[in-house]
Coordinates of C-alpha atoms and ligand atoms in Angstrom, one line a residue:
M1 CA 0.1 0.4 0.0
G2 CA 1.5 3.8 -1.0
N3 CA 1.8 6.3 1.8
I4 CA 0.1 9.1 0.5
V5 CA -3.2 10.0 2.7
L6 CA -5.4 12.7 2.1
L7 CA -5.8 14.8 5.0
D8 CA -8.7 15.5 6.4
D9 CA -10.5 19.1 7.0
L10 CA -9.4 19.7 10.4
T11 CA -5.5 18.9 9.4
I12 CA -5.8 21.3 6.4
N13 CA -7.6 23.9 8.3
Q14 CA -4.6 23.6 11.2
I15 CA -2.5 23.8 8.5
A16 CA -3.3 26.5 6.9
A17 CA -3.6 28.5 10.4
G18 CA -0.1 28.5 10.5
E19 CA -0.3 30.5 7.3
V20 CA -2.6 33.7 8.7
I21 CA -2.9 32.5 12.8
E22 CA 1.0 32.6 14.1
R23 CA -0.2 35.1 17.5
P24 CA -3.3 36.7 18.9
A25 CA -2.9 39.9 17.0
N26 CA -3.4 37.9 14.1
V27 CA -6.9 36.6 15.1
V28 CA -7.1 40.3 16.5
K29 CA -7.1 41.2 12.8
E30 CA -9.3 38.8 10.9
L31 CA -11.6 39.7 13.0
V32 CA -11.7 43.4 13.2
E33 CA -10.7 43.3 9.3
N34 CA -14.1 41.1 8.9
S35 CA -15.8 44.1 10.8
I36 CA -14.9 46.6 9.3
D37 CA -15.6 45.1 5.9
S38 CA -19.3 44.4 7.7
G39 CA -19.4 48.4 7.4
A40 CA -19.3 48.7 10.9
S41 CA -19.3 52.7 12.4
N42 CA -18.2 50.8 15.5
I43 CA -15.9 49.0 16.5
T44 CA -15.3 47.0 20.3
I45 CA -12.1 44.5 20.9
E46 CA -11.8 42.8 24.1
I47 CA -8.4 41.2 25.3
K48 CA -7.7 38.8 28.2
N49 CA -3.8 37.3 29.0
G50 CA -2.7 39.3 25.6
G51 CA -5.5 37.3 24.0
K52 CA -4.0 33.9 24.3
T53 CA -8.0 33.5 26.6
Y54 CA -9.9 35.6 25.2
I55 CA -10.5 37.6 21.9
K56 CA -13.7 39.2 21.4
V57 CA -14.7 41.9 18.7
I58 CA -18.2 43.6 18.4
D59 CA -19.0 45.4 16.2
N60 CA -22.2 47.3 14.6
G61 CA -22.1 46.3 11.1
K62 CA -24.3 44.2 9.5
G63 CA -24.3 41.1 10.7
I64 CA -24.5 37.5 8.9
S65 CA -28.2 35.7 8.4
K66 CA -29.1 32.6 10.6
E67 CA -28.5 30.9 6.6
D68 CA -24.6 31.7 6.0
I69 CA -23.8 31.7 9.8
P70 CA -22.5 27.9 9.4
N71 CA -20.9 28.7 6.2
A72 CA -18.6 31.2 6.9
I73 CA -16.7 29.1 9.2
E74 CA -15.9 27.1 6.3
R75 CA -12.6 27.5 3.9
H76 CA -13.3 28.9 1.1
A77 CA -16.4 30.4 2.1
T78 CA -16.8 34.4 1.5
S79 CA -19.2 36.9 0.6
K80 CA -16.7 39.1 -1.2
I81 CA -15.5 37.6 -4.3
K82 CA -17.4 35.4 -7.0
N83 CA -13.9 34.6 -9.4
I84 CA -10.4 35.8 -9.1
E85 CA -11.4 38.6 -11.7
D86 CA -13.3 40.1 -8.8
L87 CA -10.0 41.0 -7.0
E88 CA -9.3 43.6 -9.8
N89 CA -12.5 45.5 -8.6
T90 CA -12.8 44.4 -5.0
Y91 CA -12.0 47.2 -1.6
T92 CA -12.8 45.0 1.3
M93 CA -10.1 43.7 3.4
G94 CA -10.8 40.4 3.3
F95 CA -11.7 37.7 0.0
R96 CA -9.5 35.2 0.2
G97 CA -12.3 33.2 2.7
E98 CA -9.8 31.0 5.4
A99 CA -9.7 33.5 7.9
L100 CA -12.5 32.3 10.3
A101 CA -11.8 28.3 9.1
S102 CA -8.7 28.7 10.5
I103 CA -9.5 30.4 13.7
V104 CA -11.7 28.0 14.7
A105 CA -9.4 24.8 13.3
I106 CA -7.2 26.2 16.8
S107 CA -9.6 27.6 19.1
K108 CA -13.7 27.5 20.1
L109 CA -14.9 30.5 18.6
T110 CA -18.5 31.6 19.4
I111 CA -19.9 34.4 17.1
I112 CA -23.4 36.0 17.9
S113 CA -24.7 38.4 14.6
R114 CA -27.8 39.0 13.5
T115 CA -29.4 40.7 10.6
I116 CA -31.6 43.8 10.2
E117 CA -34.2 42.0 8.5
Q118 CA -34.4 39.3 11.3
D119 CA -35.9 39.8 14.3
L120 CA -33.5 36.9 16.3
G121 CA -30.0 37.0 15.9
L122 CA -28.3 33.4 16.0
K123 CA -25.5 32.3 18.3
I124 CA -23.6 29.3 18.0
V125 CA -19.9 27.9 19.5
A126 CA -17.8 25.5 17.0
E127 CA -14.8 24.2 18.4
S128 CA -12.0 22.2 16.3
G129 CA -14.4 23.3 12.8
N130 CA -16.9 21.1 14.6
I131 CA -20.1 23.5 15.7
I132 CA -21.0 22.2 18.7
N133 CA -24.2 24.0 19.9
A134 CA -26.7 26.8 18.2
E135 CA -29.3 29.1 19.1
E136 CA -31.7 32.1 18.8
I137 CA -30.9 34.8 20.8
G138 CA -32.2 37.8 21.2
C139 CA -29.1 40.7 20.1
K140 CA -28.2 43.6 17.6
V141 CA -28.2 44.0 14.9
G142 CA -24.3 43.5 13.8
T143 CA -21.5 40.4 14.8
T144 CA -19.8 39.6 17.9
M145 CA -17.6 37.2 17.7
I146 CA -15.7 35.3 20.5
V147 CA -12.4 33.6 20.2
E148 CA -11.2 31.2 23.6
N149 CA -8.5 29.4 24.3
L150 CA -6.4 30.0 21.2
F151 CA -3.8 27.4 20.1
F152 CA -5.6 24.9 22.3
N153 CA -5.3 21.8 20.0
T154 CA -1.9 22.7 18.3
P155 CA 0.4 22.9 21.2
V156 CA 3.6 24.0 19.6
R157 CA 2.1 27.2 18.2
Y158 CA 1.2 27.5 21.6
K159 CA 4.6 27.5 23.1
F160 CA 5.9 30.1 21.1
L161 CA 3.6 32.9 21.9
K162 CA 5.9 34.8 24.2
Q163 CA 4.1 37.1 27.4
D164 CA 0.9 38.5 27.9
A165 CA 2.3 41.5 28.1
T166 CA 4.4 41.8 24.5
E167 CA 1.1 39.7 22.4
F168 CA -0.9 42.7 24.1
K169 CA 1.4 45.0 22.3
F170 CA 1.5 43.6 19.2
I171 CA -2.5 44.0 19.1
K172 CA -2.3 47.2 20.5
D173 CA 0.1 48.2 17.3
F174 CA -2.6 47.2 14.8
V175 CA -5.6 48.0 16.8
Q176 CA -4.0 51.5 16.7
K177 CA -2.6 51.3 13.0
T178 CA -6.2 50.2 11.6
A179 CA -7.5 53.3 14.0
L180 CA -5.1 55.5 11.8
A181 CA -6.5 54.1 8.1
N182 CA -10.3 53.9 9.3
L183 CA -10.5 57.7 10.5
N184 CA -14.5 57.4 10.1
I185 CA -14.5 53.5 12.6
S186 CA -15.0 54.6 16.4
F187 CA -12.1 52.4 17.8
K188 CA -11.7 50.9 21.3
L189 CA -9.8 48.2 22.7
I190 CA -10.4 46.8 26.4
N191 CA -7.4 44.8 28.1
D192 CA -8.1 42.8 30.8
G193 CA -10.9 44.3 31.8
K194 CA -8.9 47.9 31.6
Q195 CA -9.7 50.5 28.0
V196 CA -6.2 51.7 26.8
F197 CA -7.0 53.1 23.1
S198 CA -10.5 55.3 21.5
S199 CA -10.2 56.4 18.8
N200 CA -13.8 58.7 17.9
G201 CA -14.0 58.2 14.3
N202 CA -14.7 61.6 13.2
G203 CA -12.7 61.6 10.3
N204 CA -9.8 63.7 12.2
I205 CA -6.2 62.0 12.1
K206 CA -4.4 64.7 13.6
D207 CA -7.2 63.6 17.1
I208 CA -6.0 60.4 17.0
V209 CA -2.0 60.7 16.0
Y210 CA -2.5 63.9 19.3
L211 CA -4.0 60.4 21.5
L212 CA -0.9 58.3 20.3
Y213 CA 2.0 60.5 19.9
G214 CA 1.8 63.6 22.0
K215 CA 0.0 66.9 21.7
E216 CA 4.1 68.2 21.1
T217 CA 4.2 65.6 18.1
S218 CA 0.7 66.9 16.6
E219 CA 2.2 70.3 16.1
N220 CA 4.9 69.4 14.3
L221 CA 2.9 67.5 11.7
I222 CA 2.1 69.2 8.1
E223 CA -1.3 67.2 6.4
V224 CA -0.7 65.0 2.4
D225 CA -3.4 65.5 -0.1
Y226 CA -2.0 64.4 -3.3
K227 CA -3.7 63.6 -6.1
E228 CA -2.2 62.2 -9.6
D229 CA -3.8 60.8 -11.8
D230 CA -6.1 58.0 -10.2
V231 CA -4.0 58.0 -7.4
R232 CA -4.0 59.5 -4.4
V233 CA -1.9 60.3 -1.4
T234 CA -3.5 61.5 2.0
G235 CA -2.5 61.6 5.5
I236 CA 0.5 63.1 7.4
I237 CA 4.1 63.5 7.4
G238 CA 6.2 64.9 10.5
N239 CA 8.7 68.0 10.2
T240 CA 12.7 67.5 10.8
I241 CA 12.0 67.6 14.6
M242 CA 9.4 64.5 14.1
A243 CA 12.1 62.6 12.1
R244 CA 13.3 59.0 14.0
E245 CA 16.0 56.4 14.6
N246 CA 14.2 53.7 12.8
R247 CA 11.4 53.1 10.7
K248 CA 8.2 52.6 12.9
D249 CA 6.8 55.6 12.9
Q250 CA 6.4 54.7 8.5
I251 CA 3.5 53.9 8.2
I252 CA 1.7 52.8 4.6
F253 CA -1.7 52.0 3.4
L254 CA -2.6 50.9 1.2
N255 CA -6.8 51.6 0.6
K256 CA -6.4 51.0 4.0
R257 CA -5.1 48.3 4.4
N258 CA -1.4 48.4 6.8
I259 CA 1.3 47.0 3.1
R260 CA 4.7 47.0 3.8
N261 CA 6.6 47.8 0.8
Q262 CA 9.9 48.1 -0.1
I263 CA 9.1 50.6 -3.2
L264 CA 7.2 53.5 -1.1
T265 CA 9.9 52.8 1.9
N266 CA 12.6 53.3 -0.8
S267 CA 11.1 56.5 -2.3
A268 CA 9.9 58.0 1.1
D269 CA 13.3 58.0 2.1
Q270 CA 14.5 59.6 -1.3
A271 CA 11.9 62.7 -0.3
F272 CA 12.9 62.6 3.1
K273 CA 16.7 62.8 2.2
G274 CA 18.0 66.1 4.1
G275 CA 15.3 66.6 5.8
T276 CA 15.4 64.5 8.7
G277 CA 18.8 65.4 9.7
I278 CA 21.6 62.3 9.1
G279 CA 20.8 59.0 9.9
K280 CA 17.3 59.6 11.3
Y281 CA 13.7 58.5 9.7
G282 CA 11.2 60.7 8.2
F283 CA 7.8 60.1 9.4
F284 CA 4.7 59.8 7.8
I285 CA 1.3 58.2 8.6
L286 CA 0.0 58.1 4.6
N287 CA -2.7 56.4 2.5
L288 CA -2.9 55.6 -0.5
E289 CA -5.7 55.6 -2.6
M290 CA -6.0 54.4 -6.0
P291 CA -8.2 51.0 -8.1
A292 CA -7.8 47.8 -7.1
N293 CA -6.6 46.4 -10.9
N294 CA -3.8 48.8 -10.1
Y295 CA -1.7 46.0 -7.5
D296 CA -2.2 42.5 -6.6
V297 CA -2.8 41.4 -2.6
N298 CA -2.5 38.2 -3.0
V299 CA 0.8 37.3 -3.0
H300 CA 0.7 35.9 0.4
P301 CA -2.1 35.3 3.0
T302 CA -1.7 38.1 5.3
K303 CA -1.8 40.7 2.5
M304 CA 0.3 42.8 4.1
E305 CA 2.8 42.1 0.6
V306 CA 1.2 44.1 -2.4
R307 CA 2.6 44.2 -5.9
F308 CA 2.4 47.7 -8.3
K309 CA 1.8 47.3 -11.9
D310 CA 3.7 50.0 -12.4
E311 CA 6.4 51.1 -9.7
G312 CA 7.8 53.4 -11.7
K313 CA 4.9 55.7 -11.1
I314 CA 4.1 54.3 -8.0
Y315 CA 7.6 55.0 -6.8
R316 CA 7.7 58.8 -8.5
I317 CA 3.7 59.6 -6.8
F318 CA 4.5 58.7 -3.4
Y319 CA 7.8 60.7 -3.7
H320 CA 6.4 63.8 -4.7
A321 CA 3.2 64.2 -2.6
I322 CA 5.7 64.0 0.2
K323 CA 8.3 65.9 -1.3
S324 CA 6.1 69.0 -2.1
S325 CA 4.2 68.4 1.9
I326 CA 7.8 68.7 2.8
L327 CA 9.3 71.9 0.5
S328 CA 5.8 74.3 2.1
K329 CA 6.8 73.8 5.8
D330 CA 9.7 74.4 7.5
F331 CA 12.3 72.1 6.9
L332 CA 15.9 71.5 7.6
G333 CA 17.7 72.5 4.4
N334 CA 14.4 74.7 2.9
N335 CA 14.9 78.2 2.2
E336 CA 12.6 79.1 0.2
N337 CA 13.9 82.5 -0.8
E338 CA 16.2 80.7 -2.6
I339 CA 15.2 78.0 -3.7
K340 CA 12.7 77.7 -6.7
K341 CA 10.1 74.6 -5.5
Q342 CA 10.3 72.9 -8.9
D343 CA 13.4 73.6 -9.6
Y344 CA 14.0 71.2 -6.4
V345 CA 11.7 68.6 -6.8
E346 CA 12.6 68.3 -10.6
N347 CA 16.3 67.7 -10.3
E348 CA 15.3 65.3 -7.0
Y349 CA 13.5 63.9 -9.5
K350 CA 15.9 63.2 -12.5
F351 CA 19.2 61.4 -10.6
L352 CA 16.3 59.3 -8.8
T353 CA 14.4 58.2 -12.3
N354 CA 17.8 57.6 -13.0
H355 CA 18.6 60.2 -15.6
F356 CA 22.3 60.9 -14.2
N357 CA 23.4 62.6 -16.7
K358 CA 21.1 64.9 -17.5
Y359 CA 21.3 65.7 -13.4
E360 CA 24.3 66.6 -14.2
N361 CA 23.9 68.8 -17.4
N362 CA 21.1 70.3 -15.3
Q363 CA 22.8 71.0 -11.9
N364 CA 23.8 75.1 -12.2
T365 CA 19.4 74.7 -12.0
I366 CA 19.7 75.1 -8.7
K367 CA 21.7 78.3 -7.1
R368 CA 21.1 78.7 -2.9
I369 CA 24.3 80.5 -1.9
N370 CA 26.4 82.7 -3.3
P371 CA 29.7 82.7 -1.4
K372 CA 31.8 85.7 -1.7
V373 CA 34.6 83.9 -4.4
E374 CA 36.5 85.1 -7.1
S375 CA 34.4 83.7 -9.6
I376 CA 31.4 85.3 -8.4
N377 CA 31.2 88.6 -10.9
K378 CA 32.3 85.6 -14.2
S379 CA 29.4 85.6 -16.9
A380 CA 27.6 82.7 -17.1
K381 CA 30.2 81.1 -19.5
Q382 CA 33.3 81.7 -17.5
E383 CA 32.3 80.3 -15.3
E384 CA 31.9 77.3 -17.3
L385 CA 35.7 77.1 -18.1
I386 CA 36.6 76.7 -14.2
N387 CA 37.2 73.7 -13.9
R388 CA 37.8 72.3 -11.0
D389 CA 40.8 72.0 -10.4
E390 CA 41.4 76.0 -10.1
V391 CA 41.4 77.2 -6.3
R392 CA 38.6 79.5 -5.6
K393 CA 39.6 81.6 -2.0
V394 CA 37.2 82.0 -0.2
D395 CA 37.0 84.4 3.3
Y396 CA 35.8 82.6 5.8
V397 CA 35.3 82.7 9.9
Y398 CA 34.8 79.7 11.0
K399 CA 32.4 79.9 14.1
G400 CA 32.4 76.2 14.8
I401 CA 30.2 73.1 14.5
L402 CA 26.2 72.7 15.6
F403 CA 24.7 69.7 17.2
R404 CA 28.3 68.0 16.0
T405 CA 26.2 68.2 12.8
Y406 CA 26.2 71.5 11.4
I407 CA 30.2 73.2 10.7
I408 CA 29.2 77.3 10.7
I409 CA 30.6 79.6 9.0
E410 CA 30.6 83.6 8.3
V411 CA 31.5 84.8 5.2
G412 CA 31.2 88.3 5.5
D413 CA 27.3 89.4 6.4
E414 CA 26.2 86.1 5.8
I415 CA 26.1 83.0 8.0
Y416 CA 26.5 79.1 6.5
L417 CA 25.5 76.6 8.2
I418 CA 27.4 73.3 6.3
D419 CA 25.6 69.8 6.8
Q420 CA 29.2 67.9 7.7
H421 CA 28.2 64.8 6.1
A422 CA 26.0 66.1 2.8
A423 CA 29.7 68.5 2.8
H424 CA 31.7 65.6 2.8
E425 CA 29.6 63.0 0.4
R426 CA 29.8 65.5 -2.3
L427 CA 33.5 65.7 -1.7
L428 CA 34.0 62.1 -1.9
Y429 CA 31.4 61.4 -5.2
E430 CA 34.0 64.0 -6.9
K431 CA 37.4 62.0 -5.9
I432 CA 35.7 58.2 -6.5
K433 CA 34.2 59.3 -9.2
A434 CA 37.2 60.9 -10.9
N435 CA 39.1 57.7 -9.1
Y436 CA 36.9 55.5 -11.4
K437 CA 36.6 57.1 -14.3
N438 CA 40.7 57.7 -15.1
N439 CA 40.9 54.2 -14.0
L440 CA 42.7 54.6 -11.4
T441 CA 45.5 51.6 -9.9
T442 CA 46.6 53.8 -6.9
N443 CA 43.1 54.9 -5.8
S444 CA 43.0 51.5 -3.5
Q445 CA 44.4 52.6 0.1
M446 CA 45.4 48.6 2.0
M447 CA 44.1 47.5 4.9
L448 CA 47.1 46.1 7.7
V449 CA 44.7 43.1 7.8
P450 CA 42.9 42.7 5.6
E451 CA 39.6 41.1 6.4
L452 CA 37.1 38.6 4.8
Y453 CA 33.1 38.5 5.2
D454 CA 30.4 35.5 4.7
L455 CA 27.5 36.6 3.1
T456 CA 24.4 35.5 1.6
H457 CA 23.7 34.2 -1.3
K458 CA 21.9 37.0 -3.1
E459 CA 25.2 39.3 -1.6
I460 CA 27.1 37.0 -3.5
E461 CA 25.6 37.2 -6.6
F462 CA 26.3 40.3 -6.2
V463 CA 29.6 41.2 -6.2
K464 CA 30.0 38.2 -8.1
N465 CA 28.4 40.2 -11.8
N466 CA 30.2 43.3 -10.3
I467 CA 33.3 42.5 -9.7
E468 CA 35.1 44.5 -11.6
M469 CA 33.4 47.6 -10.8
F470 CA 34.3 47.1 -7.1
K471 CA 38.0 46.9 -8.3
N472 CA 36.9 50.1 -10.1
I473 CA 36.1 51.7 -7.8
G474 CA 38.9 51.0 -4.9
F475 CA 37.7 47.9 -3.3
D476 CA 41.0 45.1 -3.1
I477 CA 38.7 42.4 -3.8
E478 CA 38.8 38.5 -3.9
I479 CA 35.9 36.1 -4.2
F480 CA 36.8 33.4 -1.2
G481 CA 35.4 29.4 -1.0
E482 CA 31.7 29.1 -1.5
N483 CA 30.5 32.4 0.0
S484 CA 33.1 35.1 1.3
V485 CA 35.3 37.6 0.1
K486 CA 38.1 38.6 1.5
I487 CA 39.2 42.4 1.4
N488 CA 42.7 43.6 1.5
G489 CA 41.8 47.3 0.5
I490 CA 39.3 49.8 0.7
P491 CA 38.6 52.5 -1.5
D492 CA 41.7 55.7 -0.9
I493 CA 39.8 59.2 0.1
D494 CA 42.1 60.6 2.2
Y495 CA 40.3 60.1 4.9
K496 CA 40.6 56.7 7.8
V497 CA 37.4 54.6 7.1
D498 CA 35.3 51.9 8.6
S499 CA 36.5 49.2 6.0
K500 CA 33.9 46.9 7.6
N501 CA 30.8 49.7 7.5
I502 CA 31.9 50.9 4.0
F503 CA 31.7 47.4 2.0
L504 CA 29.1 45.9 3.7
D505 CA 26.6 49.5 3.9
T506 CA 27.5 49.8 0.7
L507 CA 26.5 46.1 -0.5
D508 CA 23.4 46.5 1.1
E509 CA 22.0 49.5 0.1
M510 CA 22.8 48.5 -4.4
L511 CA 20.6 45.3 -2.8
T512 CA 18.2 47.2 -1.4
N513 CA 17.6 49.8 -3.8
E514 CA 18.0 47.1 -7.2
R515 CA 15.6 49.8 -8.9
S516 CA 18.2 50.7 -11.9
S517 CA 18.9 49.4 -15.2
S518 CA 22.1 48.1 -15.3
K519 CA 23.7 51.4 -16.7
D520 CA 23.0 53.4 -14.2
I521 CA 24.6 51.0 -11.5
E522 CA 27.7 51.8 -11.9
E523 CA 27.1 56.3 -11.5
R524 CA 25.2 55.4 -7.7
F525 CA 27.3 52.7 -7.0
I526 CA 29.7 56.2 -6.6
A527 CA 27.4 57.8 -5.0
T528 CA 26.6 55.3 -2.6
V529 CA 29.9 54.7 -1.5
A530 CA 31.0 58.2 -1.3
C531 CA 27.6 58.0 0.8
K532 CA 28.4 55.0 3.5
A533 CA 32.1 56.4 3.4
A534 CA 31.5 60.2 4.3
V535 CA 32.2 61.6 7.5
K536 CA 28.6 61.0 9.7
A537 CA 27.0 63.4 11.9
N538 CA 27.6 63.5 15.6
M539 CA 31.6 63.0 13.8
D540 CA 33.5 65.4 16.1
L541 CA 36.2 66.9 13.2
T542 CA 39.0 68.6 14.0
K543 CA 39.6 72.1 12.9
A544 CA 41.9 71.4 10.5
E545 CA 39.9 68.4 9.8
V546 CA 36.8 71.2 8.6
D547 CA 39.1 73.6 7.2
N548 CA 40.0 71.4 4.9
L549 CA 36.4 70.0 4.6
I550 CA 35.2 73.6 3.2
Q551 CA 38.6 74.2 0.6
N552 CA 38.1 71.7 -1.1
L553 CA 33.9 71.8 -0.7
L554 CA 34.7 75.2 -2.4
I555 CA 36.3 74.4 -5.1
L556 CA 33.7 72.4 -6.8
K557 CA 32.4 73.7 -9.1
N558 CA 28.8 73.1 -7.6
P559 CA 29.0 72.3 -3.7
Y560 CA 25.9 73.2 -2.8
T561 CA 24.2 70.1 -3.1
C562 CA 24.7 65.8 -2.3
P563 CA 25.6 63.7 -5.2
H564 CA 22.0 63.0 -4.8
G565 CA 20.7 66.9 -4.8
R566 CA 20.1 68.2 -1.2
P567 CA 21.5 70.6 -0.4
T568 CA 24.6 70.9 1.9
T569 CA 24.6 74.4 2.4
I570 CA 22.5 77.0 3.9
K571 CA 22.8 80.6 4.3
F572 CA 21.0 82.9 6.7
S573 CA 22.3 87.2 5.8
K574 CA 22.5 89.4 8.8
E575 CA 19.7 91.2 7.5
E576 CA 17.4 88.5 7.3
I577 CA 18.4 87.5 10.8
G578 CA 18.1 91.2 11.6
K579 CA 14.4 91.4 10.0
K580 CA 13.8 88.1 12.0
L581 CA 14.2 90.0 15.2
Q582 CA 13.4 92.8 14.9
Ligands
ATP601 N1 -18.4 40.8 11.5 C1 -19.0 40.1 10.2 N2 -19.8 41.3 10.4 C2 -20.5 40.6 8.6 N3 -20.7 39.7 7.8 C3 -18.8 38.6 8.7 C4 -18.5 39.2 9.8 N4 -17.6 38.3 9.4 C5 -17.4 37.2 8.8 N5 -18.4 37.8 8.2 C6 -18.5 36.9 7.2 O1 -18.1 35.5 7.1 C7 -17.5 35.6 5.7 C8 -15.8 34.8 5.9 O2 -15.1 35.2 6.6 P1 -14.0 35.0 6.5 O3 -13.0 35.7 7.5 O4 -13.2 33.7 6.9 O5 -14.0 35.4 4.8 P2 -12.9 36.7 4.3 O6 -13.2 37.6 4.7 O7 -14.2 36.5 3.0 O8 -12.4 36.5 3.2 P3 -10.4 36.3 4.4 O9 -10.3 34.9 4.8 O10 -9.1 37.3 3.5 O11 -10.2 37.2 5.8 C9 -17.4 36.6 4.9 O12 -17.0 36.6 3.1 C10 -18.9 37.5 5.9 O13 -19.8 37.6 4.5
MG602 MG1 -12.3 38.1 6.9

């Protein structure tokens, strides 16, 4: 006899549950999403023991009819789509018809529901997939779902659960995010008898942000409402003060569904560049609204991932939505008097869309400051003739470093704040690019002790495919065994850098931002190495290093933007300061 047997339904559902239900928060997600889909305007969530013993979700939605309740817990039973084509037109959170079947396979589930057409509701209790009790019951229109003893029959899963407080935190995070996306629904979250969160459903995102992040935060928000084509981006971004150490407060919704998406994250990074301070992440809570046929959410059962049909378009629109909001308010690096907003956006856009060469020709459209350099009165034509090696002397007085990040110099009647990272990045970019283009063989600084790094499969593939590029830029690199590399030297940039970071960070960046075509990869590689090798904020520079940096910077033809197009420098005149203080 053969060994292959057909699995029974319960086993199938328990296995499938593993995909969507890993912890109590996933149950809450599925139940709350069903409540949202039912058109509820009030949703209450009650939790006990971090959701391990008890989860109750009450809604005032349209309810489930008596006949449908038994079907609802069947696998592949949904009222939301009839065939796969419907997905192109579906805006509900659910559509797979498997959440309740999964939940009931691994817990005790009670459903109480009534529709407006019925006088009495129905209450059923089901366990391990089977209905064990059903009775008519008087109740309000809407649905209550109670999930008890989650994972009681899948002990291995139960064992992996964290402490109650941690499990509850996952639940709270989910509920709060959901409230941020569904501004017209009032949510209440109760934990072990205590109300921990509630939103009033009045449609105002700032009210919820105030609740979640406090008063100071809500004063530093900029509202976003941007429309292009059939895509609309709404929500809020935080100004410079709100920049974060991590990505926790970068929340993206797509038609109100919380998603993770690398393309959007990259786009936001580019838009915030220069606006957050070095090494920090922009704060944003944004919802993208677009026709459902622009993307596919049926990538994974949890629906956290989506695939966009036109990634470039979405990237661009998200970028512009954020960037134009940034430019409308006080942000680090913004100086509206001096910069034509459109120029700025266009310039960055050109970089982003990989028209690097075009961007270079256009560099001079950004005229942020005019230091009193010798060439100041030269005509545009003469200006063009100045090559990079010509030393332009600038009389400046070094005043110090602000926040261990911004170099302050005084030039005549003006004060310049120079972002030490952006400025250094700009310098290194020019140097590395020159070395690269001239094929200099001496562009590597040898390391005292070669270093070996174990790489992932994806990383080693990238290195192998681009080994010449690594070498040309100054990495003395060898493939070592199956998946290791040996680094003997790193690009020579007159500056002591952390060799490990520059190599691994560059690799990481190149792999996370894989969207360029191969012809742009070199330009981006150079820019990335420059960025990773440049001094960071909070690195203390000596006076000599500062002098060196400023002098070298001002020799450049266009010193005032970093390779990504963002400003290295902002300026205030004595007159401007005087006016502000009047
Ligand atoms: N709170 C509710 N209010 C009204 N109907 C509900 C509710 N919860 C579930 N239902 C009904 O039960 C059906 C099954 O729910 P289930 O969550 O299993 O599947 P789904 O939401 O259709 O798809 P998915 O598996 O993607 O969530 C739904 O299609 C809906 O008709
Ligand atoms: Mg569902």
